Structure formats: structure tokens, C-alpha cells
Amino acid sequence: MTLNMEMDRMKSPAMVEAPTRRTTMKPTVLVVEDEEALSTLLRYNLEKEGYNVVTTADGEEASLLVRECNPDLVLLDWMLPSLSGIELCRRLRTRTETRNLPIVMITARGEEADRIRGLDTGADDYITKPFSTTELMARIRAVLRRIRPALAEDVLTFGEVVMDRTAHRVRRGEREVQLGPTEYRLLEHLMQNPGRVFSRAQLLDSVWGSDVYVEARTVDVHIGRLRKALVVGNEADPIRTVRAAGYALDEQFMN
Ligand code: CA
């Protein structure tokens, strides 16, 4: 299906249908694309697939948005007016917090050398324009499944900590862990991203939502409660406090 055909289809009444709601947290995709029509098309299709979508046409702004909206995947156009997609990709790969952030590059037809360079720079996959949105959605799902399998799973496991998202229960070994709703969401978010360091601001955005005002130290309070519930006696603490940065699930806990 061509881009124009899809744009026409978007204007049809089917567009007013609300996107399918999922009980688990929706993954966020940051779309960095300067072609407005394509950006709109991508947003439409991604939202239909159940993603939260943030868009920008500018590479520099994208760099800031990555910190602010903490996306689960970046869909990145190669050719951008200010900071190029490739430069942004390189920049994201050098930052600890975004070193493993899934990136799918969009390149123009036939830029074979560029594609290879894109993968060398650290993109997880690429797709060549013009592409079918069906194929792109499949690629995005595949990248997320490969890199962040936890986003799609009903049961999350981190060492002896097991979260059953269907039953809404958490166990550590044989012991049932009782958590308040905020501690549950906090743990869920950390377990979806084991080892990744989140700042307090990022946790506030992902767990509390960006539309509520909560002080950063509230995060510390809830992390404290989560720890108290997870760690009994001299059990190892799975949560690592990263000085001046935030919190992460400690990968050493797995060893
Ligand atoms: Ca472009």
C-alpha cells in the first residue's frame, strides 16, 4: 500500500476508533522524522498498535526528549535538518542510560553503505523508504521482543523475584511479597528494564505519569517501601542506588 493510500485511509471514519487499551503499561516510541506526512502516518499506526507515541522533527530536540519521555524504542530518520539521525544514534550509544535503548533507523532507498554504517553506529535494525507500515510494525515488535522481551511478557523474573502480571502477584522464592500499587508499578518498571539506571524524574514520569506533580524524594520513599517488602533479614538487595543518578535493578543480584 502506498503512502498516499494509507493517508486517505486515515481520513476514513475508522480513525475515530479508540486505540486498543492494554492492562499493562504501554511502551513508548519516540519518532524522529522531519517529513510531516510520514510522521503523522507513523503516529497513527503506532498508536493503533497500542504504543504511546512522541514525535519530533528535530535531532537536537530528540536528544532532549529521550531524557524527558524515556522511550522504549526510537524510530529515527537518517536525514534530519539539524543533528543527523546517525549522529544522534552515536550520541545515544555513548550515554550509559541509552546505551541499550532500541533504535530502528529509517533510510532512503539504496543507501547500502549508509545502512551498514547505521548498524555499525549501533542501530538495532533499519528499514528503507518507501516501506509498508505493516512491515515496519513487525520490525518494531521484533526488536522490542529481542531486546526488551519483558515488555510483552506476563511473568517477569529477576533472580528469585517473580512478578505475575496476570494475577498481580509478586513472590521472592517461596515467599509472597505484599506491595502497594505504587511499589508494584515501580518494581514492574524496573523489572522490564533490568540493569538500566533510571533517574528520579524518569521514574516519576513512567510510574506516576507526567501529568501529576510529585516531588522527587517521593521516589526515594517508595523505593524504601519496595526494598522493605522485597528484602527480609539478610537477603540480598536487588535494587541498586546509583549515586546522583537514580535507581536500577542490580545485575549482580542475578549472579
Ligand atoms: Ca528526513
PDB file of N, CA and C in Angstrom, residues 27-83:
ATOM      1  N   PRO A  27       4.312   0.559  25.884  1.00  0.00           N
ATOM      2  CA  PRO A  27       5.655   1.009  25.529  1.00  0.00           C
ATOM      3  C   PRO A  27       5.582   2.354  24.784  1.00  0.00           C
ATOM      4  N   THR A  28       6.567   3.202  25.014  1.00  0.00           N
ATOM      5  CA  THR A  28       6.608   4.493  24.338  1.00  0.00           C
ATOM      6  C   THR A  28       7.602   4.461  23.181  1.00  0.00           C
ATOM      7  N   VAL A  29       7.163   4.950  22.027  1.00  0.00           N
ATOM      8  CA  VAL A  29       8.052   5.048  20.861  1.00  0.00           C
ATOM      9  C   VAL A  29       8.274   6.527  20.549  1.00  0.00           C
ATOM     10  N   LEU A  30       9.537   6.923  20.447  1.00  0.00           N
ATOM     11  CA  LEU A  30       9.871   8.283  20.029  1.00  0.00           C
ATOM     12  C   LEU A  30      10.142   8.250  18.531  1.00  0.00           C
ATOM     13  N   VAL A  31       9.358   9.018  17.771  1.00  0.00           N
ATOM     14  CA  VAL A  31       9.523   9.078  16.315  1.00  0.00           C
ATOM     15  C   VAL A  31      10.278  10.362  15.971  1.00  0.00           C
ATOM     16  N   VAL A  32      11.434  10.225  15.345  1.00  0.00           N
ATOM     17  CA  VAL A  32      12.220  11.389  14.940  1.00  0.00           C
ATOM     18  C   VAL A  32      12.199  11.427  13.418  1.00  0.00           C
ATOM     19  N   GLU A  33      11.362  12.250  12.877  1.00  0.00           N
ATOM     20  CA  GLU A  33      11.119  12.274  11.422  1.00  0.00           C
ATOM     21  C   GLU A  33      10.714  13.680  11.012  1.00  0.00           C
ATOM     22  N   ASP A  34      11.394  14.247  10.005  1.00  0.00           N
ATOM     23  CA  ASP A  34      11.080  15.625   9.596  1.00  0.00           C
ATOM     24  C   ASP A  34      10.035  15.713   8.487  1.00  0.00           C
ATOM     25  N   GLU A  35       9.685  14.582   7.875  1.00  0.00           N
ATOM     26  CA  GLU A  35       8.612  14.621   6.869  1.00  0.00           C
ATOM     27  C   GLU A  35       7.290  14.497   7.610  1.00  0.00           C
ATOM     28  N   GLU A  36       6.525  15.585   7.574  1.00  0.00           N
ATOM     29  CA  GLU A  36       5.325  15.648   8.398  1.00  0.00           C
ATOM     30  C   GLU A  36       4.324  14.531   8.078  1.00  0.00           C
ATOM     31  N   ALA A  37       4.110  14.277   6.773  1.00  0.00           N
ATOM     32  CA  ALA A  37       3.128  13.260   6.377  1.00  0.00           C
ATOM     33  C   ALA A  37       3.527  11.885   6.905  1.00  0.00           C
ATOM     34  N   LEU A  38       4.810  11.590   6.804  1.00  0.00           N
ATOM     35  CA  LEU A  38       5.297  10.291   7.266  1.00  0.00           C
ATOM     36  C   LEU A  38       5.198  10.194   8.792  1.00  0.00           C
ATOM     37  N   SER A  39       5.542  11.283   9.461  1.00  0.00           N
ATOM     38  CA  SER A  39       5.474  11.313  10.919  1.00  0.00           C
ATOM     39  C   SER A  39       4.032  11.071  11.398  1.00  0.00           C
ATOM     40  N   THR A  40       3.065  11.699  10.730  1.00  0.00           N
ATOM     41  CA  THR A  40       1.649  11.521  11.075  1.00  0.00           C
ATOM     42  C   THR A  40       1.221  10.078  10.844  1.00  0.00           C
ATOM     43  N   LEU A  41       1.660   9.539   9.730  1.00  0.00           N
ATOM     44  CA  LEU A  41       1.327   8.154   9.393  1.00  0.00           C
ATOM     45  C   LEU A  41       1.905   7.185  10.433  1.00  0.00           C
ATOM     46  N   LEU A  42       3.133   7.439  10.828  1.00  0.00           N
ATOM     47  CA  LEU A  42       3.784   6.574  11.813  1.00  0.00           C
ATOM     48  C   LEU A  42       3.060   6.650  13.151  1.00  0.00           C
ATOM     49  N   ARG A  43       2.720   7.886  13.561  1.00  0.00           N
ATOM     50  CA  ARG A  43       1.997   8.058  14.824  1.00  0.00           C
ATOM     51  C   ARG A  43       0.689   7.276  14.802  1.00  0.00           C
ATOM     52  N   TYR A  44      -0.059   7.423  13.714  1.00  0.00           N
ATOM     53  CA  TYR A  44      -1.347   6.763  13.580  1.00  0.00           C
ATOM     54  C   TYR A  44      -1.201   5.244  13.725  1.00  0.00           C
ATOM     55  N   ASN A  45      -0.241   4.693  12.998  1.00  0.00           N
ATOM     56  CA  ASN A  45      -0.072   3.242  13.021  1.00  0.00           C
ATOM     57  C   ASN A  45       0.463   2.724  14.351  1.00  0.00           C
ATOM     58  N   LEU A  46       1.364   3.481  14.943  1.00  0.00           N
ATOM     59  CA  LEU A  46       1.930   3.052  16.227  1.00  0.00           C
ATOM     60  C   LEU A  46       0.874   3.108  17.327  1.00  0.00           C
ATOM     61  N   GLU A  47       0.067   4.167  17.310  1.00  0.00           N
ATOM     62  CA  GLU A  47      -0.980   4.281  18.333  1.00  0.00           C
ATOM     63  C   GLU A  47      -2.005   3.163  18.183  1.00  0.00           C
ATOM     64  N   LYS A  48      -2.287   2.817  16.935  1.00  0.00           N
ATOM     65  CA  LYS A  48      -3.223   1.723  16.666  1.00  0.00           C
ATOM     66  C   LYS A  48      -2.686   0.401  17.221  1.00  0.00           C
ATOM     67  N   GLU A  49      -1.362   0.271  17.213  1.00  0.00           N
ATOM     68  CA  GLU A  49      -0.716  -0.945  17.730  1.00  0.00           C
ATOM     69  C   GLU A  49      -0.613  -0.933  19.252  1.00  0.00           C
ATOM     70  N   GLY A  50      -1.024   0.169  19.873  1.00  0.00           N
ATOM     71  CA  GLY A  50      -1.019   0.227  21.331  1.00  0.00           C
ATOM     72  C   GLY A  50       0.202   0.883  21.963  1.00  0.00           C
ATOM     73  N   TYR A  51       0.962   1.646  21.182  1.00  0.00           N
ATOM     74  CA  TYR A  51       2.117   2.333  21.753  1.00  0.00           C
ATOM     75  C   TYR A  51       1.749   3.763  22.129  1.00  0.00           C
ATOM     76  N   ASN A  52       2.468   4.303  23.113  1.00  0.00           N
ATOM     77  CA  ASN A  52       2.449   5.744  23.339  1.00  0.00           C
ATOM     78  C   ASN A  52       3.405   6.327  22.321  1.00  0.00           C
ATOM     79  N   VAL A  53       3.040   7.431  21.702  1.00  0.00           N
ATOM     80  CA  VAL A  53       3.908   7.981  20.664  1.00  0.00           C
ATOM     81  C   VAL A  53       4.284   9.425  20.973  1.00  0.00           C
ATOM     82  N   VAL A  54       5.567   9.727  20.862  1.00  0.00           N
ATOM     83  CA  VAL A  54       6.069  11.086  20.983  1.00  0.00           C
ATOM     84  C   VAL A  54       6.786  11.376  19.675  1.00  0.00           C
ATOM     85  N   THR A  55       6.514  12.531  19.056  1.00  0.00           N
ATOM     86  CA  THR A  55       7.177  12.818  17.779  1.00  0.00           C
ATOM     87  C   THR A  55       7.957  14.117  17.836  1.00  0.00           C
ATOM     88  N   THR A  56       9.008  14.172  17.040  1.00  0.00           N
ATOM     89  CA  THR A  56       9.746  15.408  16.832  1.00  0.00           C
ATOM     90  C   THR A  56      10.371  15.358  15.447  1.00  0.00           C
ATOM     91  N   ALA A  57      10.615  16.548  14.874  1.00  0.00           N
ATOM     92  CA  ALA A  57      11.219  16.616  13.542  1.00  0.00           C
ATOM     93  C   ALA A  57      12.692  16.976  13.662  1.00  0.00           C
ATOM     94  N   ASP A  58      13.152  17.165  14.904  1.00  0.00           N
ATOM     95  CA  ASP A  58      14.465  17.738  15.111  1.00  0.00           C
ATOM     96  C   ASP A  58      15.372  16.830  15.948  1.00  0.00           C
ATOM     97  N   GLY A  59      16.572  16.583  15.461  1.00  0.00           N
ATOM     98  CA  GLY A  59      17.513  15.690  16.135  1.00  0.00           C
ATOM     99  C   GLY A  59      17.948  16.183  17.509  1.00  0.00           C
ATOM    100  N   GLU A  60      18.197  17.488  17.612  1.00  0.00           N
ATOM    101  CA  GLU A  60      18.611  18.055  18.895  1.00  0.00           C
ATOM    102  C   GLU A  60      17.497  17.926  19.924  1.00  0.00           C
ATOM    103  N   GLU A  61      16.267  18.213  19.468  1.00  0.00           N
ATOM    104  CA  GLU A  61      15.139  18.106  20.379  1.00  0.00           C
ATOM    105  C   GLU A  61      14.946  16.643  20.789  1.00  0.00           C
ATOM    106  N   ALA A  62      15.169  15.747  19.833  1.00  0.00           N
ATOM    107  CA  ALA A  62      15.033  14.310  20.112  1.00  0.00           C
ATOM    108  C   ALA A  62      15.971  13.896  21.243  1.00  0.00           C
ATOM    109  N   SER A  63      17.165  14.444  21.203  1.00  0.00           N
ATOM    110  CA  SER A  63      18.158  14.134  22.224  1.00  0.00           C
ATOM    111  C   SER A  63      17.643  14.498  23.630  1.00  0.00           C
ATOM    112  N   LEU A  64      16.962  15.634  23.710  1.00  0.00           N
ATOM    113  CA  LEU A  64      16.381  16.057  24.995  1.00  0.00           C
ATOM    114  C   LEU A  64      15.162  15.205  25.349  1.00  0.00           C
ATOM    115  N   LEU A  65      14.338  14.914  24.329  1.00  0.00           N
ATOM    116  CA  LEU A  65      13.120  14.134  24.571  1.00  0.00           C
ATOM    117  C   LEU A  65      13.429  12.732  25.085  1.00  0.00           C
ATOM    118  N   VAL A  66      14.552  12.186  24.656  1.00  0.00           N
ATOM    119  CA  VAL A  66      14.922  10.851  25.121  1.00  0.00           C
ATOM    120  C   VAL A  66      15.061  10.864  26.642  1.00  0.00           C
ATOM    121  N   ARG A  67      15.648  11.934  27.176  1.00  0.00           N
ATOM    122  CA  ARG A  67      15.777  12.048  28.631  1.00  0.00           C
ATOM    123  C   ARG A  67      14.424  12.268  29.283  1.00  0.00           C
ATOM    124  N   GLU A  68      13.614  13.124  28.648  1.00  0.00           N
ATOM    125  CA  GLU A  68      12.341  13.511  29.247  1.00  0.00           C
ATOM    126  C   GLU A  68      11.288  12.407  29.207  1.00  0.00           C
ATOM    127  N   CYS A  69      11.111  11.785  28.042  1.00  0.00           N
ATOM    128  CA  CYS A  69       9.984  10.850  27.939  1.00  0.00           C
ATOM    129  C   CYS A  69      10.422   9.391  28.037  1.00  0.00           C
ATOM    130  N   ASN A  70      11.736   9.180  28.138  1.00  0.00           N
ATOM    131  CA  ASN A  70      12.222   7.851  28.440  1.00  0.00           C
ATOM    132  C   ASN A  70      11.602   6.758  27.551  1.00  0.00           C
ATOM    133  N   PRO A  71      11.775   6.858  26.228  1.00  0.00           N
ATOM    134  CA  PRO A  71      11.112   5.921  25.319  1.00  0.00           C
ATOM    135  C   PRO A  71      11.642   4.498  25.423  1.00  0.00           C
ATOM    136  N   ASP A  72      10.829   3.537  24.973  1.00  0.00           N
ATOM    137  CA  ASP A  72      11.256   2.145  24.936  1.00  0.00           C
ATOM    138  C   ASP A  72      11.926   1.830  23.609  1.00  0.00           C
ATOM    139  N   LEU A  73      11.666   2.673  22.612  1.00  0.00           N
ATOM    140  CA  LEU A  73      12.278   2.481  21.293  1.00  0.00           C
ATOM    141  C   LEU A  73      12.287   3.822  20.564  1.00  0.00           C
ATOM    142  N   VAL A  74      13.344   4.045  19.773  1.00  0.00           N
ATOM    143  CA  VAL A  74      13.419   5.263  18.960  1.00  0.00           C
ATOM    144  C   VAL A  74      13.373   4.867  17.493  1.00  0.00           C
ATOM    145  N   LEU A  75      12.462   5.496  16.777  1.00  0.00           N
ATOM    146  CA  LEU A  75      12.363   5.304  15.330  1.00  0.00           C
ATOM    147  C   LEU A  75      12.998   6.552  14.732  1.00  0.00           C
ATOM    148  N   LEU A  76      14.127   6.362  14.065  1.00  0.00           N
ATOM    149  CA  LEU A  76      14.985   7.505  13.763  1.00  0.00           C
ATOM    150  C   LEU A  76      15.239   7.650  12.269  1.00  0.00           C
ATOM    151  N   ASP A  77      14.850   8.798  11.719  1.00  0.00           N
ATOM    152  CA  ASP A  77      15.112   9.069  10.307  1.00  0.00           C
ATOM    153  C   ASP A  77      16.589   9.420  10.141  1.00  0.00           C
ATOM    154  N   TRP A  78      17.157   8.897   9.066  1.00  0.00           N
ATOM    155  CA  TRP A  78      18.576   9.109   8.795  1.00  0.00           C
ATOM    156  C   TRP A  78      18.877  10.572   8.488  1.00  0.00           C
ATOM    157  N   MET A  79      18.054  11.144   7.568  1.00  0.00           N
ATOM    158  CA  MET A  79      18.291  12.517   7.117  1.00  0.00           C
ATOM    159  C   MET A  79      17.417  13.481   7.893  1.00  0.00           C
ATOM    160  N   LEU A  80      18.047  14.267   8.747  1.00  0.00           N
ATOM    161  CA  LEU A  80      17.322  15.254   9.539  1.00  0.00           C
ATOM    162  C   LEU A  80      18.012  16.600   9.355  1.00  0.00           C
ATOM    163  N   PRO A  81      17.253  17.699   9.484  1.00  0.00           N
ATOM    164  CA  PRO A  81      17.842  19.012   9.200  1.00  0.00           C
ATOM    165  C   PRO A  81      19.015  19.428  10.102  1.00  0.00           C
ATOM    166  N   SER A  82      18.883  19.332  11.409  1.00  0.00           N
ATOM    167  CA  SER A  82      19.991  19.829  12.241  1.00  0.00           C
ATOM    168  C   SER A  82      20.978  18.710  12.576  1.00  0.00           C
ATOM    169  N   LEU A  83      20.675  17.987  13.615  1.00  0.00           N
ATOM    170  CA  LEU A  83      21.532  16.866  14.002  1.00  0.00           C
ATOM    171  C   LEU A  83      21.067  15.637  13.211  1.00  0.00           C
TER     172      LEU A  83
END
